[in-house]
XYZ file of C-alpha atoms in Angstrom:
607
model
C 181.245 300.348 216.927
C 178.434 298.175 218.146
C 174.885 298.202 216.735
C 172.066 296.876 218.927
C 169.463 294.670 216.944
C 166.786 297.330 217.105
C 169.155 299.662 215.306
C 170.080 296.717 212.695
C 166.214 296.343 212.272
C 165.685 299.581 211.496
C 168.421 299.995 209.067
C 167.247 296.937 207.298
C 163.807 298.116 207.220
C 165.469 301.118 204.585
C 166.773 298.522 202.560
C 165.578 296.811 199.372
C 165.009 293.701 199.170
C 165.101 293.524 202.905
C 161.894 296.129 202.776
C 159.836 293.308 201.428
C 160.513 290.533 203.808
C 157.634 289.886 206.594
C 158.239 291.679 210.101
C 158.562 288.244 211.954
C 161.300 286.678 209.187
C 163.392 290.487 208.862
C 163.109 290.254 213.082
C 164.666 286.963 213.051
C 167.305 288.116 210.049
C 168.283 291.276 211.998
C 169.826 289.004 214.850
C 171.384 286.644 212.080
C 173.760 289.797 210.724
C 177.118 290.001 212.534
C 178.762 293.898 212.822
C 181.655 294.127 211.649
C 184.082 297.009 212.097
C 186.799 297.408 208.897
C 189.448 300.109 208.922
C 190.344 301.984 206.163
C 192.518 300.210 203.974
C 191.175 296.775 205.478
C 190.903 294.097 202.974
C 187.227 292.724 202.905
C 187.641 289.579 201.088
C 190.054 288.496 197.797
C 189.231 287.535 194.618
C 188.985 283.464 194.508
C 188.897 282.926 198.563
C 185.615 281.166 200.229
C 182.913 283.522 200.732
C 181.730 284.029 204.408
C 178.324 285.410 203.401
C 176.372 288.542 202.099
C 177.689 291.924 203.415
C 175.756 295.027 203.784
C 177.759 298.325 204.220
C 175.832 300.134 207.034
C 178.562 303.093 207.240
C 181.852 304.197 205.469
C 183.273 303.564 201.646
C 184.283 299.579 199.724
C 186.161 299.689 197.201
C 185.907 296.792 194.757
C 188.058 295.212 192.387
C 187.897 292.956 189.874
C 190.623 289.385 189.508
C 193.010 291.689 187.939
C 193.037 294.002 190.891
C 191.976 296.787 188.307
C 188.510 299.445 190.410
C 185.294 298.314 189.416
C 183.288 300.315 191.782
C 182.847 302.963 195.097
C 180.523 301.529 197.147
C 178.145 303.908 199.814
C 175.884 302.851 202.006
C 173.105 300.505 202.193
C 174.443 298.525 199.325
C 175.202 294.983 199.153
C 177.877 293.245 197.509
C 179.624 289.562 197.854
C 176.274 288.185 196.508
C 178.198 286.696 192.901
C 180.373 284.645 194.854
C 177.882 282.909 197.020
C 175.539 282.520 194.134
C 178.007 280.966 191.810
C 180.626 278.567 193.975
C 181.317 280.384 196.887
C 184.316 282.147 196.272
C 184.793 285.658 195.704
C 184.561 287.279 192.346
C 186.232 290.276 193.078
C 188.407 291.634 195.940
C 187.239 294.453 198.760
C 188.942 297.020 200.685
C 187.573 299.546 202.852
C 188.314 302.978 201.457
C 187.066 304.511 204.549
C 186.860 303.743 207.969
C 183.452 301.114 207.708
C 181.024 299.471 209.670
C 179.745 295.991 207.491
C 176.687 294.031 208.427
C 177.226 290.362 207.294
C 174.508 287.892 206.771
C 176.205 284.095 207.227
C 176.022 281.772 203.741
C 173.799 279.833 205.213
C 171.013 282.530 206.054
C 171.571 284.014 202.748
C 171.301 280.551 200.998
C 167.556 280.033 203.272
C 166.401 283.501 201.945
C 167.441 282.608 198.770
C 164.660 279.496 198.778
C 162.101 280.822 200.609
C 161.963 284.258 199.938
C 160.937 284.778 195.919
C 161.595 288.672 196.300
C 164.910 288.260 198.252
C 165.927 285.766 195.454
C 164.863 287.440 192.536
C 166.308 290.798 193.574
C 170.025 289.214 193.964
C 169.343 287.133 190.702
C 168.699 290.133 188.672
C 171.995 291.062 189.991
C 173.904 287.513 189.395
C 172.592 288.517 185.590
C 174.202 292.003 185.843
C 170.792 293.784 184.982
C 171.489 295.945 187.802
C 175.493 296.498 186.440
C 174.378 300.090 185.300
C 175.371 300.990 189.244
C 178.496 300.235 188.584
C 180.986 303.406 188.019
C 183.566 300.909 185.799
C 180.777 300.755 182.877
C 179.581 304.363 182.357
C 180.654 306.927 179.897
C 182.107 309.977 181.282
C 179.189 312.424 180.222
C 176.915 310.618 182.120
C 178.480 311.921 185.173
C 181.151 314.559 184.302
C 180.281 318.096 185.450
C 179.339 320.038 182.109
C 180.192 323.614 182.703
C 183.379 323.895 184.440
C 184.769 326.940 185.980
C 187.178 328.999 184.627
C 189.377 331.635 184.383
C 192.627 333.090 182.682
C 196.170 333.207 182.705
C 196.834 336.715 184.246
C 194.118 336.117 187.091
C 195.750 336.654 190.451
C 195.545 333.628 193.126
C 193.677 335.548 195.553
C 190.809 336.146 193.101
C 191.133 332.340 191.711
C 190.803 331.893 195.502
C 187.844 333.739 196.435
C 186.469 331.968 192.778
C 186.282 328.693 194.207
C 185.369 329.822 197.362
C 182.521 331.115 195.774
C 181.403 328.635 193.741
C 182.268 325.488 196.331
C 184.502 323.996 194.162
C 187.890 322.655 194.362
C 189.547 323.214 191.560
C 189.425 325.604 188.870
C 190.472 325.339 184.745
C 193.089 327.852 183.262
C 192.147 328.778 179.656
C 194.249 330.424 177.095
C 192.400 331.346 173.799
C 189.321 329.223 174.508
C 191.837 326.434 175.134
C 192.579 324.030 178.089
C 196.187 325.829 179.639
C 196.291 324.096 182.823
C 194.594 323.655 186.353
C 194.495 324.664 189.776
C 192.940 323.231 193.032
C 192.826 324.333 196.567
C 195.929 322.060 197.208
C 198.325 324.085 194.791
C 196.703 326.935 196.652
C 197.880 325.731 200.216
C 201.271 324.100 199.009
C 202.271 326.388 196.695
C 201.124 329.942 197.654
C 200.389 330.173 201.772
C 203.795 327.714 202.635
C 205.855 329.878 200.740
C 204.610 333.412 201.340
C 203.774 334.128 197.711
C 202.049 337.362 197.270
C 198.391 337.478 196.775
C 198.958 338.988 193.008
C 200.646 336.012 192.148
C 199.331 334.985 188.753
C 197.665 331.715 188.551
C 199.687 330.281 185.849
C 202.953 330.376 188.020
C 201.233 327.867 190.598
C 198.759 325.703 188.220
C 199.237 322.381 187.010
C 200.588 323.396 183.030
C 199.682 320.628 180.401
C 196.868 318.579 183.243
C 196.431 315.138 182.245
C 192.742 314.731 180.582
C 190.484 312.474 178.890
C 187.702 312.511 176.478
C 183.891 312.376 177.036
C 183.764 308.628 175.496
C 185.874 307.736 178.484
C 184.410 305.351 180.838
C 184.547 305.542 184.577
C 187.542 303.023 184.986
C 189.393 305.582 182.923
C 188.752 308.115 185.077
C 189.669 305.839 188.683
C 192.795 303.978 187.102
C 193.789 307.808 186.045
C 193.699 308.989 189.620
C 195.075 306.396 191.041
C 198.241 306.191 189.057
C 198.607 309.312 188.860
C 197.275 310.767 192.878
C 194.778 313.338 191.294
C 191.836 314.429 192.190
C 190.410 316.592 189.298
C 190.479 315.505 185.415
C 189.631 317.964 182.520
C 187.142 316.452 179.765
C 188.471 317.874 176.417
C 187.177 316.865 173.183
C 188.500 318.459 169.993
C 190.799 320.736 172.350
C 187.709 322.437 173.426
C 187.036 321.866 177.549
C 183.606 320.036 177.838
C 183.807 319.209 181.294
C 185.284 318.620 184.579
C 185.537 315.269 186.710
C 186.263 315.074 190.581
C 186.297 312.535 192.972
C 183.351 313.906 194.127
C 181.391 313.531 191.188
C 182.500 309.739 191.270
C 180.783 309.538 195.078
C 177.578 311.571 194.049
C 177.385 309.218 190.822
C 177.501 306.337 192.842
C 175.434 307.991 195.546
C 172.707 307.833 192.957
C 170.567 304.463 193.376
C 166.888 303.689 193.323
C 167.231 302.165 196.377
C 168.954 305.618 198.251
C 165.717 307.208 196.418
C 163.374 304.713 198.083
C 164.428 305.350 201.452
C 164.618 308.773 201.500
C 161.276 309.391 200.260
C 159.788 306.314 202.981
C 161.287 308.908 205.306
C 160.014 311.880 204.407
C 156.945 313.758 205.715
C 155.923 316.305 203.356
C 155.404 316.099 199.571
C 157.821 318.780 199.404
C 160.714 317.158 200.520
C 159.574 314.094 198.660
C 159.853 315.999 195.499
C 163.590 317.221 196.117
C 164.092 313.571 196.064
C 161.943 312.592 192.612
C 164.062 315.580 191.545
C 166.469 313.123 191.207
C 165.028 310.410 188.837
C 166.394 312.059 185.448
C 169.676 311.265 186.829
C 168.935 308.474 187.892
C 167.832 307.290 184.783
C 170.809 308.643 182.729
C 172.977 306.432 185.030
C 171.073 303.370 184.407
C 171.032 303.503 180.837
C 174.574 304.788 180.450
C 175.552 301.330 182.458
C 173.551 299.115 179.873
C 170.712 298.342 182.288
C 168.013 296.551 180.168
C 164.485 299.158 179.826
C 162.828 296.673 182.119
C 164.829 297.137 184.391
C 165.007 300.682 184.589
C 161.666 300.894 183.997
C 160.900 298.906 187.338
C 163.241 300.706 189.541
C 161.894 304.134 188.087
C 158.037 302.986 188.996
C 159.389 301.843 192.601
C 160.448 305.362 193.180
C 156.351 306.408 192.331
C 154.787 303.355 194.469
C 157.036 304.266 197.541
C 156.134 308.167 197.181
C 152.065 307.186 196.953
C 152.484 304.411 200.199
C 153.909 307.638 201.753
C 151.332 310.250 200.849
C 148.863 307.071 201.790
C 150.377 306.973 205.290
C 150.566 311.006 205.428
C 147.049 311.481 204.619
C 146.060 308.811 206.905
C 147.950 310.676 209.794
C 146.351 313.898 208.790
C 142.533 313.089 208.374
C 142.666 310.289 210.839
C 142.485 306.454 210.500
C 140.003 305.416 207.423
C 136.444 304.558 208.154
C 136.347 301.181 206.194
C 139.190 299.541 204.014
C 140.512 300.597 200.952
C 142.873 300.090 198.097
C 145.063 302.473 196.328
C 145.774 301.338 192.735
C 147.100 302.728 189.684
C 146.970 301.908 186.369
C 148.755 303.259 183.120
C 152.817 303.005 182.652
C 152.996 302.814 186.961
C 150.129 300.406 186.823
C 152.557 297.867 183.839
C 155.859 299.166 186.214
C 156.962 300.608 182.896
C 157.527 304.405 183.778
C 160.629 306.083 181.948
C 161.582 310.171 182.747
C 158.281 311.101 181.542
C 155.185 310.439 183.790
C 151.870 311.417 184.439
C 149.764 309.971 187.015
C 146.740 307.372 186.447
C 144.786 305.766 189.623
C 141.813 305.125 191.524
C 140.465 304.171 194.669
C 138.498 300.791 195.300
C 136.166 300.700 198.502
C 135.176 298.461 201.198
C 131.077 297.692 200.342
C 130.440 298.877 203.618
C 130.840 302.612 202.752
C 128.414 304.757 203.463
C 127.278 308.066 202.006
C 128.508 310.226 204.995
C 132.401 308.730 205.117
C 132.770 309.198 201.197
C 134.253 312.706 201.970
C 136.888 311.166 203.741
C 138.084 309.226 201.047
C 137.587 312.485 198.589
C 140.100 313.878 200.958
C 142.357 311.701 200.719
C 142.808 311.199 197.189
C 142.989 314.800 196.927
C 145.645 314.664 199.551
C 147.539 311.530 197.326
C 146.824 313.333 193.984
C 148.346 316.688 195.072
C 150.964 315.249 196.545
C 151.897 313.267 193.567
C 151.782 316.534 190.983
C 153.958 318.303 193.528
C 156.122 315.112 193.048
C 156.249 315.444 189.666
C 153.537 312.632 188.503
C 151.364 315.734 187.033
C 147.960 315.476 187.111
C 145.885 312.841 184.256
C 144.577 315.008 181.461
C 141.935 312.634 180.713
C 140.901 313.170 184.612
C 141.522 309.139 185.205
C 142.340 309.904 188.901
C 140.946 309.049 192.161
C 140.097 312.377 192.660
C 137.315 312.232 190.189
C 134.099 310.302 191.908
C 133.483 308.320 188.881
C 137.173 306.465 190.050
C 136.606 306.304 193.725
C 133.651 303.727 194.305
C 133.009 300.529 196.660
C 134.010 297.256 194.877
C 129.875 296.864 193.861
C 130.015 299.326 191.907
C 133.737 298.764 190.129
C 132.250 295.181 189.100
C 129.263 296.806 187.755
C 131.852 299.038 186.293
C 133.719 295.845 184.330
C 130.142 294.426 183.486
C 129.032 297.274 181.518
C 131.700 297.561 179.805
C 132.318 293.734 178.796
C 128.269 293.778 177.992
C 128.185 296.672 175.968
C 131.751 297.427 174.465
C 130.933 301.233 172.965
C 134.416 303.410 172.271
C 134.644 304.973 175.678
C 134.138 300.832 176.873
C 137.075 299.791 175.354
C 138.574 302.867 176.208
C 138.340 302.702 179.973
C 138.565 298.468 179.705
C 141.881 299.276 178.273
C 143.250 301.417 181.139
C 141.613 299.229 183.717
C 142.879 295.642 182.584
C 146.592 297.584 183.827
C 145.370 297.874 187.106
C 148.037 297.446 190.046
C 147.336 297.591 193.434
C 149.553 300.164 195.967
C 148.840 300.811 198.921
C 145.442 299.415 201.050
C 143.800 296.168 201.355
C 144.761 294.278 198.226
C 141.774 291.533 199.398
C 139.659 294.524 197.853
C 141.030 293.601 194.235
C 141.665 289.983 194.029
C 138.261 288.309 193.099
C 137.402 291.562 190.887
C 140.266 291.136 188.858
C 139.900 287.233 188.533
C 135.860 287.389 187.398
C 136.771 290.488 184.963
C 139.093 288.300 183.279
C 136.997 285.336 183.103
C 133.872 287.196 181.506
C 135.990 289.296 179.498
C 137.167 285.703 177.724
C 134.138 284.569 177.774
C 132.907 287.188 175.528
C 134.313 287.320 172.148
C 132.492 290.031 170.990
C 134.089 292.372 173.545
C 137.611 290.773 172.797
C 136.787 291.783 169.158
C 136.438 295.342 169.945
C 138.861 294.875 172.010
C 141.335 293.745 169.539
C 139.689 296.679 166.924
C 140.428 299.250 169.769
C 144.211 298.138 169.555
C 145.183 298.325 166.431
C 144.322 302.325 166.192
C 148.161 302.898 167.368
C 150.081 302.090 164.253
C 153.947 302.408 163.921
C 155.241 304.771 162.153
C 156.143 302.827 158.435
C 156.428 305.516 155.287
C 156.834 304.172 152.089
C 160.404 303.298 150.709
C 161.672 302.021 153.737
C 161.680 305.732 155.815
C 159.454 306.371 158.909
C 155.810 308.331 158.798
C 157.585 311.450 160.469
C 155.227 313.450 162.225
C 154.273 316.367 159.927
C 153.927 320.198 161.666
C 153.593 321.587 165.105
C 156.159 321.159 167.965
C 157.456 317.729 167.338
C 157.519 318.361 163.252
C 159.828 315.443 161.942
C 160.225 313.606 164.636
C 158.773 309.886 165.910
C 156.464 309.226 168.707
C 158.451 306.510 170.138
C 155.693 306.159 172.913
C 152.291 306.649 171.051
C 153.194 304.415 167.968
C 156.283 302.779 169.857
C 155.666 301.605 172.820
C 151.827 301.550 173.103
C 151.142 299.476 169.735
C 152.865 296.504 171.824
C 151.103 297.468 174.973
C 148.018 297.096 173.368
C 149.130 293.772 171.932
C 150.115 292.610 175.083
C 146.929 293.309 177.090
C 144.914 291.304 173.917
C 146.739 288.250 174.748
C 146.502 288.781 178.505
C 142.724 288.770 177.609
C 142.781 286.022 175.326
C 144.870 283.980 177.893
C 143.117 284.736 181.236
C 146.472 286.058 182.451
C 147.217 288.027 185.339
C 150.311 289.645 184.373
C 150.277 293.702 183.605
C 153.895 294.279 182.736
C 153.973 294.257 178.864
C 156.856 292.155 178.528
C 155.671 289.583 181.361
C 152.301 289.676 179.638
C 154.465 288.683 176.529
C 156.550 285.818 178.472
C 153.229 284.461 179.829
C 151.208 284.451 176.021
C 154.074 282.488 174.785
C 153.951 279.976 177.519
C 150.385 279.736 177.573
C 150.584 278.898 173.960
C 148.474 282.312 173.277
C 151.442 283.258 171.336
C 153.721 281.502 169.263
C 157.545 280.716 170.124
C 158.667 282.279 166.980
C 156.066 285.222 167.048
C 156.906 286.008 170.610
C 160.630 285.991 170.305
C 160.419 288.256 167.465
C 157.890 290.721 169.268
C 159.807 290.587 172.849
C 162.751 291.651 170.324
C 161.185 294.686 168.414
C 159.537 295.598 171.901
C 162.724 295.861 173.560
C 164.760 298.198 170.952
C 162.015 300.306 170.665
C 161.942 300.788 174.460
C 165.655 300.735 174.940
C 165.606 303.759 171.730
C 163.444 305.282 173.792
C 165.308 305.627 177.091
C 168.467 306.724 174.979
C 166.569 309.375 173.250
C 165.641 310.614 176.673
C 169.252 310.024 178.345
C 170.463 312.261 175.340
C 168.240 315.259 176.199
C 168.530 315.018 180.014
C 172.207 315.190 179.152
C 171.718 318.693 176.919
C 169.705 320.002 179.775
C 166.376 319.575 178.003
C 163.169 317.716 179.844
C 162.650 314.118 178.774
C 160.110 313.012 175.849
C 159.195 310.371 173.603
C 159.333 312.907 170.345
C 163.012 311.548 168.593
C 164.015 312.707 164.781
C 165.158 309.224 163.158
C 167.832 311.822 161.917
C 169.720 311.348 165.317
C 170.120 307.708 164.343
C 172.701 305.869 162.014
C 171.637 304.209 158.946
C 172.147 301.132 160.634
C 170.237 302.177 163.691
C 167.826 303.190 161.584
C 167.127 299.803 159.399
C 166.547 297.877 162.416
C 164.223 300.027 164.263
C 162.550 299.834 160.860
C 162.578 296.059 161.222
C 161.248 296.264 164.634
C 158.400 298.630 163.678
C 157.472 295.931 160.867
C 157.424 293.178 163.210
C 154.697 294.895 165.067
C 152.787 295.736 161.942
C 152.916 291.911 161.242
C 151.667 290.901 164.855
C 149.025 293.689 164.726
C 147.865 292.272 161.025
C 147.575 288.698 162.397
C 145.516 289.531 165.512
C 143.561 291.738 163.169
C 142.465 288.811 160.636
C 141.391 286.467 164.179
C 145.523 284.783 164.189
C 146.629 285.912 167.329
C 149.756 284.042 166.418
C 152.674 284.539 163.977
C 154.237 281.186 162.958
């Protein structure tokens, strides 16, 4: 097969990090890649020989192996691999086959090894990787919950093939689990069907059990996933039972291994660039609780997850952008699409509601502000259909207040630095997180520089500033316990988020201030205070610590209830939590009271 360069380009274009490179340089990359056509059972490349360069699988299945020959991963489309070896002394880290007939694109060493120093997004992108941040992709490392299929089908001894038959016919499934007494007794598939009932004329009333696999190997839901490949493999299965205390939990196929794998931000990314309605954009954000279970399960770090999560939400509000552009025609002066809030910090988890605004050209005029009421309406709708519900507090471009000309934003910032009243420091707050989206960034970049610099400037405001962050206090009770939350809904449980997460956000927008510095991702707010000297080098490695197993808690309490079939939230009872777990989320929790006491006396620092 032979792929013209337009096709290449196009491909690419789908791609992260290729997405991000300018049109001229991913023009001149797109004739750089060579095609390459592998058939199944091809070797790639073997562990230890010189890498060629940085392959891209356009079509087909890799399968990937580690020095010991033992399956590390499935590889689908559109993802990379090969990158390790190049980055560490060109020669391969792992071996590849094709497990299906494939069609490669591969990028020569030396292109990759120009990206690599003059593209920062290309370089950071396969960095992250080189660091195995981005290892939670990888089948090998996750625990067979995460992926298993939780309510099997089915059915008794005495049930005739026919009817176990028209069962999985039925349901579109390939298999199906005999039980005896509530207990695992064996298993069938469509293959004992065909081999073992139509070749030799058995009657229809055949019972099941005479054709099912008695005894069928099976594993437990601690498993990981290279249980589950090096089981089918030796073995030349397709189907494994989950059992755990003799009870069936589950069901695994090869299947589920593809559709696991299937899951990436990236697949996420492109399909929603591609899509034209909001509708079919949320069938794919429909997909981000499983998403999220897979990257935790792996051992992602929260930053991590929490980036690729928020990349789903900027790509979905470019693409409403674009949509509402093509629907109400081309706007009538520039604008800039920004958001603010956990999208604004790239910090989004399963839970997310949506928090922007809309900065305008100074050349607007009375008459075209409907136009740009449209479209956030158009953006903002979209979005809640998307599942980025609408802001309670009404902090959304579709309220006037949020969609003004740059004049009025700075008068905006002034006000609120000049006269820092409760709902000042309430709306500073939100808009020191603000990112830019989609639109003419130009719009933001000297409005965000002069905030900062008169926001330093005055230390009153950073005063109330400071007072306005300390009102989110973790949750210490006395005798080393947690402040549980008392009645309603979430009755013993922790706030991981409101007295979590935010205390440390709030922190880490105070030293932003303090330091004049740009960043709005917590933690890179907290890598930049310590650098800048804002911060101490003891008192920031201890924060970046308690900040990071709070978050990390956080995205495992929410993996755990995606997994019972319950909707994400930040509401955990410490009671899920071993003592040990316990005692140093406790620790982490005191940590922040510390850092919130010393900005509170005028510190700013812990020694």
């Amino acid at each position: 097969m032979t792929l013209p360069v337009d096709e290449i380009l196009r491909f690419l274009r789908s791609v992260h990090p290729y997405d991000s490179l300018a049109a001229d340089t991913l023009d001149g990359i797109a004739q750089r890649f060579q095609v390459l056509n592998i058939d199944k059972g091809q070797p790639i490349y073997t562990f230890g020989e010189p890498m060629a360069g940085l392959y891209l699988l356009h079509d087909g299945e890799v399968e990937v192996r580690d020095g010991n020959g033992s399956p590390v991963s499935l590889l689908g489309p559109r993802n990379s691999f090969g990158e390790r070896g190049l980055i560490r002394d060109n020669k391969a880290v792992t071996s590849t086959r094709a497990a299906a007939d494939s069609v490669l694109l591969m990028l020569p060493r030396a292109d990759f090894d120009t990206l690599m120093t003059t593209e920062p997004t290309f370089a950071k992108f396969f960095d992250r990787r080189r660091n195995d941040v981005r290892r939670g992709s990888d089948l090998a490392t996750s625990r067979v919950q995460t992926f298993m299929a939780k309510t099997p089908v089915t059915c008794p001894l005495q049930t005739s093939v026919q009817q176990a038959a028209r069962l999985m016919h039925d349901k579109h499934i390939s298999s199906l689990c005999i039980v005896n007494d509530d207990r695992l007794a064996g298993i069938v598939t469509t293959r004992d069907l065909t081999g073992k009932v139509l070749a030799p004329g058995l009657p229809c009333t055949t019972p099941v059990e005479q054709v099912m696999a008695h005894d069928p190997l099976t594993l437990s839901p601690s498993a990981i996933g290279s249980d589950v490949l090096h089981a089918m493999m030796e073995h030349r299965i397709g189907h494994i039972p989950i059992v755990e205390a003799g009870k069936l939990v589950g069901i695994v196929t090869q299947t589920d291994l593809t559709r696991f794998q299937a899951v990436s931000s990236a697949e996420l990314v492109s399909a929603i660039a591609r899509a034209d309605t909001a509708v079919e954009m949320a069938r794919v954000t429909a997909e981000i609780p499983r998403l999220l279970v897979q990257l935790v399960a792996g051992g992602n770090r929260h930053e991590v997850v929490t980036r690729l999560i928020t990349d789903i939400a900027d790509t979905a509000t470019r693409r409403l952008l674009k949509l509402a552009e093509a629907t109400l025609g081309p706007p009538p002066v520039p604008y800039l699409w920004l958001a603010c809030g956990s999208q604004g910090r790239q910090e989004q988890t399963g839970v997310s509601d949506q928090d922007n605004c809309l900065i305008l050209d100074d050349a607007v005029t009375d008459q075209q502000m409907p136009y740009f009421a449209k479209l956030a309406k158009f953006v903002s709708d979209g979005l809640d259909t998307c599942g980025y519900f609408y802001c309670p507090g009404d902090m959304m471009a579709t309220n006037p207040r949020w969609c003004q000309p740059v004049r009025v934003w700075r008068q905006y910032f002034q006000g609120w630095i000049a006269k820092p009243d409760p709902e000042a420091q309430m709306l500073a707050s939100v808009m020191f997180d603000l990112r830019p989206i989609g639109g003419d960034k130009s719009l933001f970049d000297g409005l965000h520089t002069d905030t900062l610099q008169a926001a330093n400037r005055n230390s009153i405001f950073v005063a109330h500033m400071v007072s306005n962050s300390l009102k989110h206090t973790p949750p210490l009770g006395l005798l080393r316990g947690f402040a549980t939350i008392r009645s309603g809904e979430h009755r013993n449980t922790i706030d991981l988020k409101l007295n979590g997460v935010v205390p440390v956000v709030d922190l880490g927008r105070i030293y932003a201030l303090q330091g004049k510095l740009t960043e709005v991702n917590t933690r890179a707010r907290l890598r930049a205070a310590e650098a800048a000297g804002v911060l101490s080098a003891s008192g920031g490695r201890d924060l970046i610590d308690a900040y990071d197993l709070i978050a990390e808690t956080r995205l495992n309490h929410q993996l755990v209830r995606i997994n019972a079939g319950d909707a994400p939230d930040n509401f955990m009872p410490p009671t899920t939590l071993s003592d040990f777990e316990r005692s140093h989320l406790r620790d982490a929790f005191v940590v922040i009271k510390t850092m919130q006491s010393s900005v509170g006396q005028g510190r700013g620092m812990l020694s």
